[in-house]
Amino acid sequence: MKIIRSFLVTVLILSLIMSINSLAAGKTTDIVMLHSGPITGIEADGVKEYLGIPFAAPPVGKLRWAPPREAESWKETRRCVKFGPACPQPLEKKEGVYNEDCLYLNVWTPAKNASGKLPVMLWIHGGGFNFGSASQPEYYGKNLAEKGVVVVTINYRLGPLGFLVHPLLSKESPNGVSGNYALLDQIAALKWVNKNIAAFGGNPDCVTIFGQSAGSRSVSLLLISPLASGLFHRAITQSGGPIIGSEYLTPAFNGDMANVSKMGRELAAKLGCDKKKDVLGAMRAIPAEEIIKAADCKTGIFDEGLFFAPVFDGWVLPGNCQAAFNEGRQNKVPLIVGSVLNEGNNYILNEKNFTLKKYIGFLKSRFGDKYASAFQMFPADNIKDAAIVLDKIITVAVVAEPARFVAGSMAKAGLNSYLYQFRRVPGTQMASKAGAFHGVDLAYVFGNMSVRDGYNKTDFELSNKMMDYWVNFAKTGNPNGLGLPEWPVYNADSDINMEFSDGIRVNKNLFKNECDFITEMNQIKDKKKAVKN
């Protein structure tokens, strides 16, 4: 996780530079009138850019750990020419800009005027629900917007500020639940788009949500959230399913209400607020940075401790995620869903004391009395083998199998879904260490790459085609188009996926044996949970 954290710090700094460069290069746009007030942005090379637009009120004071409210209106024209602050998160650096007042979004549009009716693509960033920001330079939306879509990137609350579950918070809620504030932020952003995106030349009736890692998990969860119904019309999930399989990565990452509520009470105690007369008042009076520090969230594969993430509360999310998909209760939209080849290597590289014994311990903690069967499916004779196989387990159990499950569920519901795996290893420094690592596909989807960073002609060509697939899908619900290899619709019988590598080709039965094994393990876990409840 140290690689991921240092990478996020670096990209936050770069985002400031990118914002400054954009400001210097462009001209001021005409005024755009939003529901909340007038704004201007910057226009360069035919794309208009509006940065740091508030889509909700600052979630501070009494609004900390509360559903987001609409942003207050303004009368004077607001210049939206720089990114809003990132939400508070672990390992903040003085070079970055962080603030609890962080519910801002960004818009890039090639539309000449408000009559454009262009498809909209709303991006939800990743970062393990604890890190990240919409302003990271790999999410810069100009290149994608040039393909004929309006691109929106959003912030949402992170870690304990975005997911705290506590009995007293549930008691004060009219819905009797707590947590999932980050998902409510995402839903609020979608509602903002519904109200305002036409002013940017976007079509509120043609909205695609897409994301990677925790952003992808968010998209998968919005697929089954009744509160998000009707707010989007297509979905793309890159390296992240609907929590299913996530506990193979981090045991606490399972969406269980009782488990997360226990963590909330533990955090209150660590903050010294559990014995106060007004527990919530005391917790809301503590600076956000101190809450983040006290939470000390653990996100590594061998970490134990607090981990704040989405919870199946029965309001924002159904009580049983797997059942919601199996029973066809998901929002009825077409889907692109996929993974990369080496999803686990990011997490393994920094493990200094990794041993074969530690690998066996991992299997026992994740598979319980089935660990011997797991070892037979994922065998290792030495440390080197164990690292390779552990990468494969994470790839399959945490991402590829959930992707296949969701694709199959959508097909069973009569919806078109398109399954893929990204295997291209570019000549970048990170790829030289980690292969086709978790997040390697971001540069290709947004087209933000340069020769200086290690990309070559093959990478640029692949990026251009992937962007075309993604934009075609946003326009029509079908990724296929002129000049692109045909991408077949997924169904469980054919089990077809599209491979993005040095070239683009159709494959079958992605990790079939391993995926079938993980599916069986998940079914056993689900039955045990049902008996327990």
Protein backbone atom coordinates (compact mmCIF):
# COMPACT_ATOMS: atom_id res chain seq x y z
CA MET A 1 0.00 0.00 0.00
CA LYS A 2 2.97 2.37 0.45
CA ILE A 3 3.44 2.45 -3.33
CA ILE A 4 -0.21 3.37 -3.78
CA ARG A 5 -0.10 6.05 -1.07
CA SER A 6 3.07 7.72 -2.35
CA PHE A 7 1.67 7.57 -5.87
CA LEU A 8 -1.50 9.33 -4.76
CA VAL A 9 0.49 12.07 -3.03
CA THR A 10 2.50 12.60 -6.21
CA VAL A 11 -0.55 12.82 -8.44
CA LEU A 12 -2.25 15.31 -6.12
CA ILE A 13 0.76 17.60 -6.49
CA LEU A 14 0.74 17.09 -10.26
CA SER A 15 -2.96 17.93 -10.37
CA LEU A 16 -2.20 21.41 -9.03
CA ILE A 17 0.40 21.92 -11.76
CA MET A 18 -2.06 20.68 -14.40
CA SER A 19 -4.72 23.09 -13.15
CA ILE A 20 -2.29 26.02 -13.28
CA ASN A 21 -1.15 25.10 -16.80
CA SER A 22 -4.75 24.82 -17.97
CA LEU A 23 -5.57 28.23 -16.54
CA ALA A 24 -2.61 29.79 -18.33
CA ALA A 25 -3.43 28.17 -21.68
CA GLY A 26 -7.16 28.83 -21.99
CA LYS A 27 -9.63 31.68 -22.31
CA THR A 28 -12.61 32.40 -20.10
CA THR A 29 -15.84 30.70 -21.18
CA ASP A 30 -19.25 32.26 -21.47
CA ILE A 31 -21.33 32.21 -18.29
CA VAL A 32 -23.09 28.93 -17.50
CA MET A 33 -26.16 29.25 -15.30
CA LEU A 34 -26.53 26.42 -12.77
CA HIS A 35 -29.38 25.85 -10.34
CA SER A 36 -27.11 27.24 -7.63
CA GLY A 37 -25.73 30.21 -9.56
CA PRO A 38 -23.63 31.42 -12.51
CA ILE A 39 -20.11 30.11 -13.26
CA THR A 40 -17.38 30.49 -15.84
CA GLY A 41 -14.49 28.21 -16.73
CA ILE A 42 -11.62 27.96 -19.19
CA GLU A 43 -11.75 26.96 -22.86
CA ALA A 44 -8.79 25.51 -24.75
CA ASP A 45 -8.58 23.48 -27.98
CA GLY A 46 -12.36 23.31 -28.28
CA VAL A 47 -12.97 21.84 -24.83
CA LYS A 48 -14.43 23.88 -21.97
CA GLU A 49 -13.19 23.06 -18.49
CA TYR A 50 -14.95 23.88 -15.22
CA LEU A 51 -13.11 22.89 -12.07
CA GLY A 52 -14.12 22.90 -8.43
CA ILE A 53 -17.90 23.23 -8.74
CA PRO A 54 -19.68 22.57 -5.41
CA PHE A 55 -22.34 19.88 -5.83
CA ALA A 56 -23.31 19.71 -2.15
CA ALA A 57 -22.99 21.73 1.02
CA PRO A 58 -19.76 21.34 3.01
CA PRO A 59 -20.19 18.18 5.17
CA VAL A 60 -18.94 19.88 8.32
CA GLY A 61 -20.31 20.55 11.80
CA LYS A 62 -23.72 18.95 12.17
CA LEU A 63 -23.50 17.75 8.55
CA ARG A 64 -20.52 15.52 9.37
CA TRP A 65 -21.87 11.96 9.19
CA ALA A 66 -25.11 13.11 7.63
CA PRO A 67 -26.51 12.70 4.11
CA PRO A 68 -25.30 15.50 1.80
CA ARG A 69 -27.44 18.59 1.34
CA GLU A 70 -27.68 20.85 -1.68
CA ALA A 71 -25.02 23.54 -2.02
CA GLU A 72 -26.08 27.03 -1.10
CA SER A 73 -26.80 29.29 -4.06
CA TRP A 74 -24.75 32.33 -5.08
CA LYS A 75 -25.45 35.41 -7.21
CA GLU A 76 -22.03 36.63 -8.31
CA THR A 77 -20.41 34.71 -11.16
CA ARG A 78 -18.08 32.07 -9.75
CA ARG A 79 -14.80 31.38 -11.60
CA CYS A 80 -14.37 27.62 -11.60
CA VAL A 81 -10.79 27.40 -12.78
CA LYS A 82 -9.05 25.29 -10.12
CA PHE A 83 -9.74 21.96 -8.49
CA GLY A 84 -11.47 21.83 -5.14
CA PRO A 85 -9.61 20.33 -2.18
CA ALA A 86 -9.24 16.59 -1.74
CA CYS A 87 -11.21 15.04 1.11
CA PRO A 88 -9.25 14.35 4.35
CA GLN A 89 -7.31 11.09 4.14
CA PRO A 90 -4.32 9.28 5.67
CA LEU A 91 -0.77 10.46 5.01
CA GLU A 92 -1.69 13.96 3.92
CA LYS A 93 1.31 15.97 2.71
CA LYS A 94 1.80 19.72 2.99
CA GLU A 95 2.09 19.98 -0.80
CA GLY A 96 -1.50 18.70 -1.24
CA VAL A 97 -4.73 20.59 -0.60
CA TYR A 98 -7.16 18.83 1.72
CA ASN A 99 -10.29 20.02 3.48
CA GLU A 100 -13.42 18.51 4.96
CA ASP A 101 -15.24 20.96 2.68
CA CYS A 102 -14.45 18.76 -0.34
CA LEU A 103 -17.68 17.94 -2.19
CA TYR A 104 -16.69 19.42 -5.54
CA LEU A 105 -16.81 18.13 -9.09
CA ASN A 106 -15.21 19.00 -12.43
CA VAL A 107 -16.67 19.17 -15.94
CA TRP A 108 -15.06 18.98 -19.40
CA THR A 109 -17.34 19.56 -22.39
CA PRO A 110 -16.74 19.87 -26.15
CA ALA A 111 -20.31 21.14 -26.68
CA LYS A 112 -20.49 24.54 -28.36
CA ASN A 113 -23.66 25.45 -26.45
CA ALA A 114 -26.37 24.09 -24.18
CA SER A 115 -28.20 22.39 -27.05
CA GLY A 116 -25.45 19.78 -27.51
CA LYS A 117 -27.30 16.84 -25.87
CA LEU A 118 -24.01 14.94 -25.60
CA PRO A 119 -23.62 11.72 -23.61
CA VAL A 120 -22.29 12.22 -20.08
CA MET A 121 -19.58 10.13 -18.39
CA LEU A 122 -19.32 10.53 -14.62
CA TRP A 123 -16.08 9.21 -13.09
CA ILE A 124 -15.79 7.87 -9.52
CA HIS A 125 -12.16 7.70 -8.39
CA GLY A 126 -10.51 4.79 -6.58
CA GLY A 127 -8.26 4.59 -3.54
CA GLY A 128 -9.57 1.86 -1.26
CA PHE A 129 -12.35 4.19 0.01
CA ASN A 130 -9.63 5.92 2.05
CA PHE A 131 -7.46 7.77 -0.50
CA GLY A 132 -7.72 9.70 -3.72
CA SER A 133 -9.34 12.69 -5.38
CA ALA A 134 -11.14 13.68 -8.57
CA SER A 135 -8.28 16.05 -9.33
CA GLN A 136 -5.63 13.37 -9.89
CA PRO A 137 -3.99 13.99 -13.27
CA GLU A 138 -4.68 10.50 -14.63
CA TYR A 139 -8.39 11.43 -14.46
CA TYR A 140 -7.96 14.67 -16.41
CA GLY A 141 -10.97 14.60 -18.73
CA LYS A 142 -10.00 16.70 -21.73
CA ASN A 143 -8.81 13.90 -24.05
CA LEU A 144 -11.89 11.79 -23.39
CA ALA A 145 -14.18 14.80 -23.85
CA GLU A 146 -12.63 15.42 -27.26
CA LYS A 147 -14.21 12.12 -28.33
CA GLY A 148 -17.65 13.74 -28.05
CA VAL A 149 -18.78 13.28 -24.44
CA VAL A 150 -19.18 15.48 -21.38
CA VAL A 151 -16.83 14.20 -18.67
CA VAL A 152 -17.53 14.75 -14.96
CA THR A 153 -15.18 13.74 -12.11
CA ILE A 154 -16.31 13.89 -8.48
CA ASN A 155 -15.01 13.83 -4.92
CA TYR A 156 -16.71 11.90 -2.14
CA ARG A 157 -16.02 11.54 1.57
CA LEU A 158 -13.40 8.98 2.53
CA GLY A 159 -12.53 6.59 5.37
CA PRO A 160 -14.26 7.21 8.71
CA LEU A 161 -15.73 10.50 7.48
CA GLY A 162 -17.41 8.69 4.60
CA PHE A 163 -18.42 5.38 6.16
CA LEU A 164 -18.70 5.62 9.95
CA VAL A 165 -21.39 3.35 11.38
CA HIS A 166 -22.41 4.03 14.98
CA PRO A 167 -25.61 3.18 16.92
CA LEU A 168 -26.14 6.83 17.87
CA LEU A 169 -25.82 7.95 14.25
CA SER A 170 -28.38 5.32 13.29
CA LYS A 171 -30.66 6.53 16.09
CA GLU A 172 -30.63 10.14 14.86
CA SER A 173 -31.28 9.08 11.25
CA PRO A 174 -34.92 8.98 10.04
CA ASN A 175 -33.94 5.81 8.16
CA GLY A 176 -32.49 4.13 11.24
CA VAL A 177 -29.09 3.49 9.63
CA SER A 178 -25.63 5.05 9.42
CA GLY A 179 -22.61 4.79 7.15
CA ASN A 180 -22.50 4.96 3.34
CA TYR A 181 -22.22 8.76 3.38
CA ALA A 182 -19.71 8.49 0.53
CA LEU A 183 -22.20 6.59 -1.61
CA LEU A 184 -24.81 9.23 -0.77
CA ASP A 185 -22.29 11.84 -1.97
CA GLN A 186 -22.01 9.97 -5.27
CA ILE A 187 -25.79 9.85 -5.58
CA ALA A 188 -25.95 13.59 -4.81
CA ALA A 189 -23.46 14.21 -7.63
CA LEU A 190 -25.67 12.20 -9.98
CA LYS A 191 -28.66 14.29 -8.93
CA TRP A 192 -26.60 17.43 -9.58
CA VAL A 193 -25.83 16.13 -13.07
CA ASN A 194 -29.51 15.45 -13.65
CA LYS A 195 -30.32 19.09 -12.78
CA ASN A 196 -27.38 20.91 -14.31
CA ILE A 197 -25.56 18.99 -17.02
CA ALA A 198 -27.80 20.26 -19.84
CA ALA A 199 -26.29 23.72 -19.26
CA PHE A 200 -22.94 22.24 -20.38
CA GLY A 201 -24.43 20.63 -23.49
CA GLY A 202 -24.84 17.25 -21.80
CA ASN A 203 -27.82 14.91 -21.94
CA PRO A 204 -29.18 14.05 -18.46
CA ASP A 205 -31.01 11.10 -20.02
CA CYS A 206 -27.75 9.53 -21.23
CA VAL A 207 -25.43 9.25 -18.22
CA THR A 208 -22.71 6.61 -17.83
CA ILE A 209 -21.09 6.05 -14.45
CA PHE A 210 -17.60 4.58 -14.53
CA GLY A 211 -14.82 4.03 -12.03
CA GLN A 212 -11.77 2.01 -11.08
CA SER A 213 -10.90 0.09 -7.89
CA ALA A 214 -13.01 1.58 -5.05
CA GLY A 215 -14.64 3.71 -7.73
CA SER A 216 -15.51 0.54 -9.62
CA ARG A 217 -16.89 -1.03 -6.44
CA SER A 218 -18.96 2.12 -5.99
CA VAL A 219 -20.37 1.74 -9.51
CA SER A 220 -21.18 -1.92 -8.81
CA LEU A 221 -22.97 -0.94 -5.60
CA LEU A 222 -24.89 1.89 -7.26
CA LEU A 223 -26.16 -0.80 -9.64
CA ILE A 224 -28.06 -2.33 -6.71
CA SER A 225 -28.91 0.85 -4.79
CA PRO A 226 -32.60 1.75 -5.02
CA LEU A 227 -31.63 5.37 -4.27
CA ALA A 228 -29.63 5.53 -7.52
CA SER A 229 -32.40 4.13 -9.70
CA GLY A 230 -33.01 6.22 -12.82
CA LEU A 231 -30.00 8.49 -12.24
CA PHE A 232 -27.72 6.71 -14.73
CA HIS A 233 -28.21 4.68 -17.89
CA ARG A 234 -24.98 2.73 -18.40
CA ALA A 235 -22.18 1.54 -16.14
CA ILE A 236 -18.48 0.66 -16.53
CA THR A 237 -16.57 -1.06 -13.72
CA GLN A 238 -12.79 -1.30 -13.94
CA SER A 239 -11.13 -3.62 -11.40
CA GLY A 240 -13.73 -3.78 -8.69
CA GLY A 241 -16.92 -5.73 -8.02
CA PRO A 242 -19.71 -5.16 -5.50
CA ILE A 243 -17.67 -6.00 -2.34
CA ILE A 244 -18.08 -9.72 -3.11
CA GLY A 245 -14.60 -11.23 -2.80
CA SER A 246 -13.14 -8.11 -1.15
CA GLU A 247 -12.53 -9.86 2.16
CA TYR A 248 -9.92 -12.01 0.39
CA LEU A 249 -7.96 -8.76 0.23
CA THR A 250 -8.82 -7.29 3.64
CA PRO A 251 -10.86 -9.37 6.12
CA ALA A 252 -12.71 -6.31 7.48
CA PHE A 253 -13.82 -5.40 3.95
CA ASN A 254 -17.07 -7.37 3.95
CA GLY A 255 -19.93 -4.88 4.31
CA ASP A 256 -21.24 -6.53 7.47
CA MET A 257 -23.26 -4.03 9.55
CA ALA A 258 -22.41 -5.54 12.95
CA ASN A 259 -18.69 -5.68 12.18
CA VAL A 260 -18.53 -2.08 10.92
CA SER A 261 -20.66 -0.82 13.83
CA LYS A 262 -18.14 -2.38 16.20
CA MET A 263 -15.40 -0.42 14.43
CA GLY A 264 -17.43 2.77 14.85
CA ARG A 265 -17.68 2.27 18.61
CA GLU A 266 -13.99 1.48 18.75
CA LEU A 267 -13.17 4.74 16.96
CA ALA A 268 -15.36 6.71 19.38
CA ALA A 269 -13.38 5.18 22.25
CA LYS A 270 -10.04 5.96 20.60
CA LEU A 271 -11.16 9.57 20.25
CA GLY A 272 -12.07 9.67 23.96
CA CYS A 273 -15.71 10.43 23.16
CA ASP A 274 -17.45 7.19 24.14
CA LYS A 275 -18.09 8.31 27.73
CA LYS A 276 -19.14 11.86 26.89
CA LYS A 277 -22.69 12.99 27.60
CA ASP A 278 -23.08 13.99 23.94
CA VAL A 279 -20.96 11.40 22.12
CA LEU A 280 -21.78 12.59 18.59
CA GLY A 281 -21.38 16.25 19.52
CA ALA A 282 -17.95 15.50 20.93
CA MET A 283 -16.95 13.52 17.84
CA ARG A 284 -18.18 16.25 15.50
CA ALA A 285 -16.14 18.84 17.41
CA ILE A 286 -12.86 17.00 16.75
CA PRO A 287 -10.85 18.18 13.71
CA ALA A 288 -11.13 15.89 10.70
CA GLU A 289 -7.38 15.27 10.67
CA GLU A 290 -7.49 13.88 14.20
CA ILE A 291 -10.32 11.51 13.28
CA ILE A 292 -8.38 10.23 10.29
CA LYS A 293 -5.29 9.74 12.45
CA ALA A 294 -7.22 7.94 15.21
CA ALA A 295 -8.87 5.62 12.69
CA ASP A 296 -5.44 4.52 11.46
CA CYS A 297 -7.17 2.57 8.71
CA LYS A 298 -5.40 -0.61 7.61
CA THR A 299 -5.61 -1.41 3.92
CA GLY A 300 -2.81 -3.92 3.34
CA ILE A 301 -3.42 -7.62 2.71
CA PHE A 302 -1.78 -8.64 5.99
CA ASP A 303 -3.09 -5.71 8.05
CA GLU A 304 -5.52 -6.09 10.91
CA GLY A 305 -7.46 -3.17 12.25
CA LEU A 306 -10.11 -0.61 11.38
CA PHE A 307 -11.30 -0.42 7.80
CA PHE A 308 -14.16 1.86 6.80
CA ALA A 309 -16.03 0.98 3.61
CA PRO A 310 -19.60 0.53 2.29
CA VAL A 311 -22.04 -1.40 4.46
CA PHE A 312 -25.18 -3.31 3.52
CA ASP A 313 -27.57 -1.19 5.55
CA GLY A 314 -30.90 -2.07 3.93
CA TRP A 315 -31.49 1.53 2.83
CA VAL A 316 -28.70 2.76 0.57
CA LEU A 317 -27.75 -0.85 -0.16
CA PRO A 318 -29.74 -4.07 0.13
CA GLY A 319 -28.94 -6.39 3.00
CA ASN A 320 -27.52 -9.10 0.73
CA CYS A 321 -25.53 -7.89 -2.26
CA GLN A 322 -25.17 -11.28 -3.90
CA ALA A 323 -28.90 -11.99 -3.64
CA ALA A 324 -29.73 -8.61 -5.20
CA PHE A 325 -27.82 -9.54 -8.35
CA ASN A 326 -28.93 -13.18 -8.36
CA GLU A 327 -32.57 -12.16 -8.08
CA GLY A 328 -32.37 -9.50 -10.79
CA ARG A 329 -32.98 -6.53 -8.46
CA GLN A 330 -30.16 -4.46 -9.94
CA ASN A 331 -30.76 -1.25 -11.89
CA LYS A 332 -31.45 -2.30 -15.47
CA VAL A 333 -28.61 -0.79 -17.51
CA PRO A 334 -25.98 -2.19 -19.92
CA LEU A 335 -22.55 -2.83 -18.43
CA ILE A 336 -18.84 -3.05 -19.24
CA VAL A 337 -16.96 -4.91 -16.51
CA GLY A 338 -13.38 -6.07 -16.29
CA SER A 339 -10.03 -6.51 -14.59
CA VAL A 340 -6.29 -6.33 -15.21
CA LEU A 341 -3.88 -9.27 -15.20
CA ASN A 342 -1.87 -8.49 -12.04
CA GLU A 343 -4.35 -6.92 -9.64
CA GLY A 344 -2.45 -8.12 -6.57
CA ASN A 345 1.10 -7.02 -7.27
CA ASN A 346 0.59 -3.47 -5.91
CA TYR A 347 -0.15 -4.98 -2.51
CA ILE A 348 2.64 -7.56 -2.55
CA LEU A 349 5.62 -5.44 -3.62
CA ASN A 350 6.04 -3.74 -0.26
CA GLU A 351 5.80 -6.91 1.82
CA LYS A 352 9.34 -7.09 3.19
CA ASN A 353 8.79 -10.16 5.35
CA PHE A 354 6.79 -12.26 2.93
CA THR A 355 7.35 -15.98 3.46
CA LEU A 356 5.78 -19.25 2.40
CA LYS A 357 4.49 -19.57 5.97
CA LYS A 358 2.84 -16.17 5.67
CA TYR A 359 1.20 -17.28 2.44
CA ILE A 360 -0.22 -20.36 4.18
CA GLY A 361 -1.48 -18.06 6.95
CA PHE A 362 -3.19 -15.92 4.34
CA LEU A 363 -4.98 -18.97 2.93
CA LYS A 364 -6.10 -20.08 6.41
CA SER A 365 -7.42 -16.62 7.31
CA ARG A 366 -9.32 -16.23 4.02
CA PHE A 367 -10.51 -19.78 3.32
CA GLY A 368 -10.86 -21.23 6.83
CA ASP A 369 -11.30 -24.99 6.85
CA LYS A 370 -11.13 -24.96 3.04
CA TYR A 371 -7.56 -23.64 2.99
CA ALA A 372 -6.14 -27.01 1.88
CA SER A 373 -8.43 -26.95 -1.15
CA ALA A 374 -7.32 -23.38 -1.80
CA PHE A 375 -3.67 -24.42 -1.62
CA GLN A 376 -4.38 -27.20 -4.11
CA MET A 377 -5.98 -24.66 -6.48
CA PHE A 378 -3.23 -22.07 -5.88
CA PRO A 379 -0.10 -24.16 -5.04
CA ALA A 380 3.29 -22.69 -4.13
CA ASP A 381 6.58 -24.46 -3.34
CA ASN A 382 8.69 -21.41 -2.49
CA ILE A 383 8.51 -17.69 -1.73
CA LYS A 384 8.75 -16.67 -5.39
CA ASP A 385 5.90 -18.99 -6.35
CA ALA A 386 3.87 -17.77 -3.38
CA ALA A 387 4.15 -14.15 -4.50
CA ILE A 388 3.07 -15.05 -8.03
CA VAL A 389 0.18 -17.18 -6.81
CA LEU A 390 -0.93 -14.60 -4.24
CA ASP A 391 -1.15 -12.03 -7.05
CA LYS A 392 -3.32 -14.52 -8.94
CA ILE A 393 -5.59 -15.17 -5.94
CA ILE A 394 -6.21 -11.44 -5.49
CA THR A 395 -6.74 -11.00 -9.22
CA VAL A 396 -9.26 -13.83 -9.38
CA ALA A 397 -11.01 -13.66 -6.00
CA VAL A 398 -11.19 -9.90 -5.55
CA VAL A 399 -11.77 -8.76 -9.13
CA ALA A 400 -12.07 -11.28 -11.99
CA GLU A 401 -14.60 -13.62 -10.34
CA PRO A 402 -16.84 -10.77 -9.10
CA ALA A 403 -16.66 -9.25 -12.60
CA ARG A 404 -17.71 -12.55 -14.14
CA PHE A 405 -20.47 -12.90 -11.52
CA VAL A 406 -21.90 -9.45 -12.24
CA ALA A 407 -21.65 -9.94 -16.03
CA GLY A 408 -23.51 -13.25 -15.71
CA SER A 409 -26.15 -11.71 -13.45
CA MET A 410 -26.77 -8.90 -15.92
CA ALA A 411 -27.05 -11.42 -18.76
CA LYS A 412 -29.51 -13.50 -16.69
CA ALA A 413 -31.60 -10.35 -16.24
CA GLY A 414 -31.70 -9.86 -20.02
CA LEU A 415 -29.18 -7.00 -20.03
CA ASN A 416 -26.16 -6.62 -22.29
CA SER A 417 -22.82 -6.82 -20.53
CA TYR A 418 -19.30 -6.86 -21.93
CA LEU A 419 -16.47 -8.59 -20.04
CA TYR A 420 -12.78 -7.75 -20.52
CA GLN A 421 -9.29 -8.20 -19.15
CA PHE A 422 -6.44 -5.71 -19.62
CA ARG A 423 -3.02 -7.35 -20.09
CA ARG A 424 -0.84 -4.70 -21.72
CA VAL A 425 2.43 -4.01 -19.84
CA PRO A 426 3.74 -0.56 -20.87
CA GLY A 427 7.35 0.55 -20.52
CA THR A 428 6.68 2.58 -17.37
CA GLN A 429 8.65 2.32 -14.16
CA MET A 430 5.73 0.88 -12.18
CA ALA A 431 4.90 -1.71 -14.85
CA SER A 432 8.51 -2.89 -14.91
CA LYS A 433 8.05 -3.90 -11.26
CA ALA A 434 4.41 -4.96 -11.16
CA GLY A 435 3.37 -6.01 -14.67
CA ALA A 436 -0.19 -5.19 -15.73
CA PHE A 437 -0.82 -3.76 -12.26
CA HIS A 438 -3.97 -2.51 -10.55
CA GLY A 439 -4.63 0.89 -12.18
CA VAL A 440 -2.44 0.42 -15.25
CA ASP A 441 -5.49 0.84 -17.51
CA LEU A 442 -6.30 4.38 -16.31
CA ALA A 443 -3.87 6.09 -18.68
CA TYR A 444 -5.45 4.24 -21.61
CA VAL A 445 -9.07 5.03 -20.75
CA PHE A 446 -8.38 8.75 -20.27
CA GLY A 447 -5.63 9.04 -22.89
CA ASN A 448 -3.26 10.73 -20.46
CA MET A 449 0.14 9.33 -21.42
CA SER A 450 3.37 10.52 -22.98
CA VAL A 451 6.51 9.02 -24.54
CA ARG A 452 8.50 10.57 -21.69
CA ASP A 453 6.65 8.34 -19.21
CA GLY A 454 7.51 5.17 -21.13
CA TYR A 455 4.57 4.77 -23.50
CA ASN A 456 5.04 3.99 -27.21
CA LYS A 457 3.04 3.77 -30.43
CA THR A 458 1.36 0.51 -29.40
CA ASP A 459 0.16 2.11 -26.17
CA PHE A 460 -1.23 5.17 -27.95
CA GLU A 461 -3.08 3.02 -30.49
CA LEU A 462 -4.53 0.81 -27.75
CA SER A 463 -5.58 3.87 -25.75
CA ASN A 464 -7.33 5.39 -28.75
CA LYS A 465 -9.32 2.21 -29.37
CA MET A 466 -10.23 1.76 -25.69
CA MET A 467 -11.44 5.35 -25.53
CA ASP A 468 -13.55 4.68 -28.63
CA TYR A 469 -15.07 1.57 -27.04
CA TRP A 470 -15.85 3.46 -23.82
CA VAL A 471 -17.33 6.47 -25.66
CA ASN A 472 -19.36 4.31 -28.06
CA PHE A 473 -20.79 2.54 -25.03
CA ALA A 474 -21.63 5.85 -23.37
CA LYS A 475 -23.44 6.95 -26.53
CA THR A 476 -25.39 3.78 -27.34
CA GLY A 477 -24.93 1.13 -24.64
CA ASN A 478 -22.87 -0.88 -27.15
CA PRO A 479 -19.05 -0.44 -27.28
CA ASN A 480 -18.72 -1.61 -30.88
CA GLY A 481 -18.15 0.77 -33.76
CA LEU A 482 -16.39 1.42 -37.05
CA GLY A 483 -12.75 0.29 -37.12
CA LEU A 484 -12.92 -1.67 -33.86
CA PRO A 485 -12.69 -5.47 -33.39
CA GLU A 486 -16.14 -6.86 -32.56
CA TRP A 487 -16.71 -7.20 -28.81
CA PRO A 488 -19.33 -9.92 -28.21
CA VAL A 489 -22.01 -9.61 -25.55
CA TYR A 490 -21.28 -11.77 -22.52
CA ASN A 491 -23.28 -14.82 -21.54
CA ALA A 492 -22.42 -17.61 -19.12
CA ASP A 493 -22.49 -20.34 -21.78
CA SER A 494 -19.93 -18.76 -24.11
CA ASP A 495 -17.98 -17.09 -21.23
CA ILE A 496 -16.33 -14.69 -23.68
CA ASN A 497 -14.10 -11.78 -22.73
CA MET A 498 -12.21 -9.15 -24.69
CA GLU A 499 -8.46 -9.01 -24.11
CA PHE A 500 -6.71 -5.64 -24.30
CA SER A 501 -3.00 -6.33 -24.72
CA ASP A 502 -0.42 -5.62 -27.44
CA GLY A 503 -3.46 -6.13 -29.63
CA ILE A 504 -7.19 -6.64 -29.08
CA ARG A 505 -8.65 -10.14 -29.28
CA VAL A 506 -11.57 -12.24 -28.06
CA ASN A 507 -10.85 -14.92 -25.44
CA LYS A 508 -12.93 -17.51 -23.62
CA ASN A 509 -13.09 -18.89 -20.07
CA LEU A 510 -11.04 -16.29 -18.19
CA PHE A 511 -9.51 -18.10 -15.16
CA LYS A 512 -12.43 -20.53 -15.40
CA ASN A 513 -11.25 -23.17 -12.93
CA GLU A 514 -10.05 -20.59 -10.43
CA CYS A 515 -13.19 -18.49 -10.81
CA ASP A 516 -15.42 -21.54 -10.35
CA PHE A 517 -13.52 -22.40 -7.16
CA ILE A 518 -13.94 -18.88 -5.75
CA THR A 519 -17.63 -18.92 -6.69
CA GLU A 520 -18.02 -22.13 -4.70
CA MET A 521 -16.19 -20.58 -1.71
CA ASN A 522 -18.41 -17.49 -1.85
CA GLN A 523 -21.54 -19.64 -1.92
CA ILE A 524 -20.34 -21.53 1.17
CA LYS A 525 -19.67 -18.24 2.98
CA ASP A 526 -23.07 -16.89 1.96
CA LYS A 527 -24.83 -19.99 3.32
CA LYS A 528 -22.94 -19.70 6.62
CA LYS A 529 -23.97 -16.05 6.93
CA ALA A 530 -27.59 -16.94 6.21
CA VAL A 531 -27.57 -19.63 8.93
CA LYS A 532 -25.91 -17.21 11.37
CA ASN A 533 -28.52 -14.54 10.74
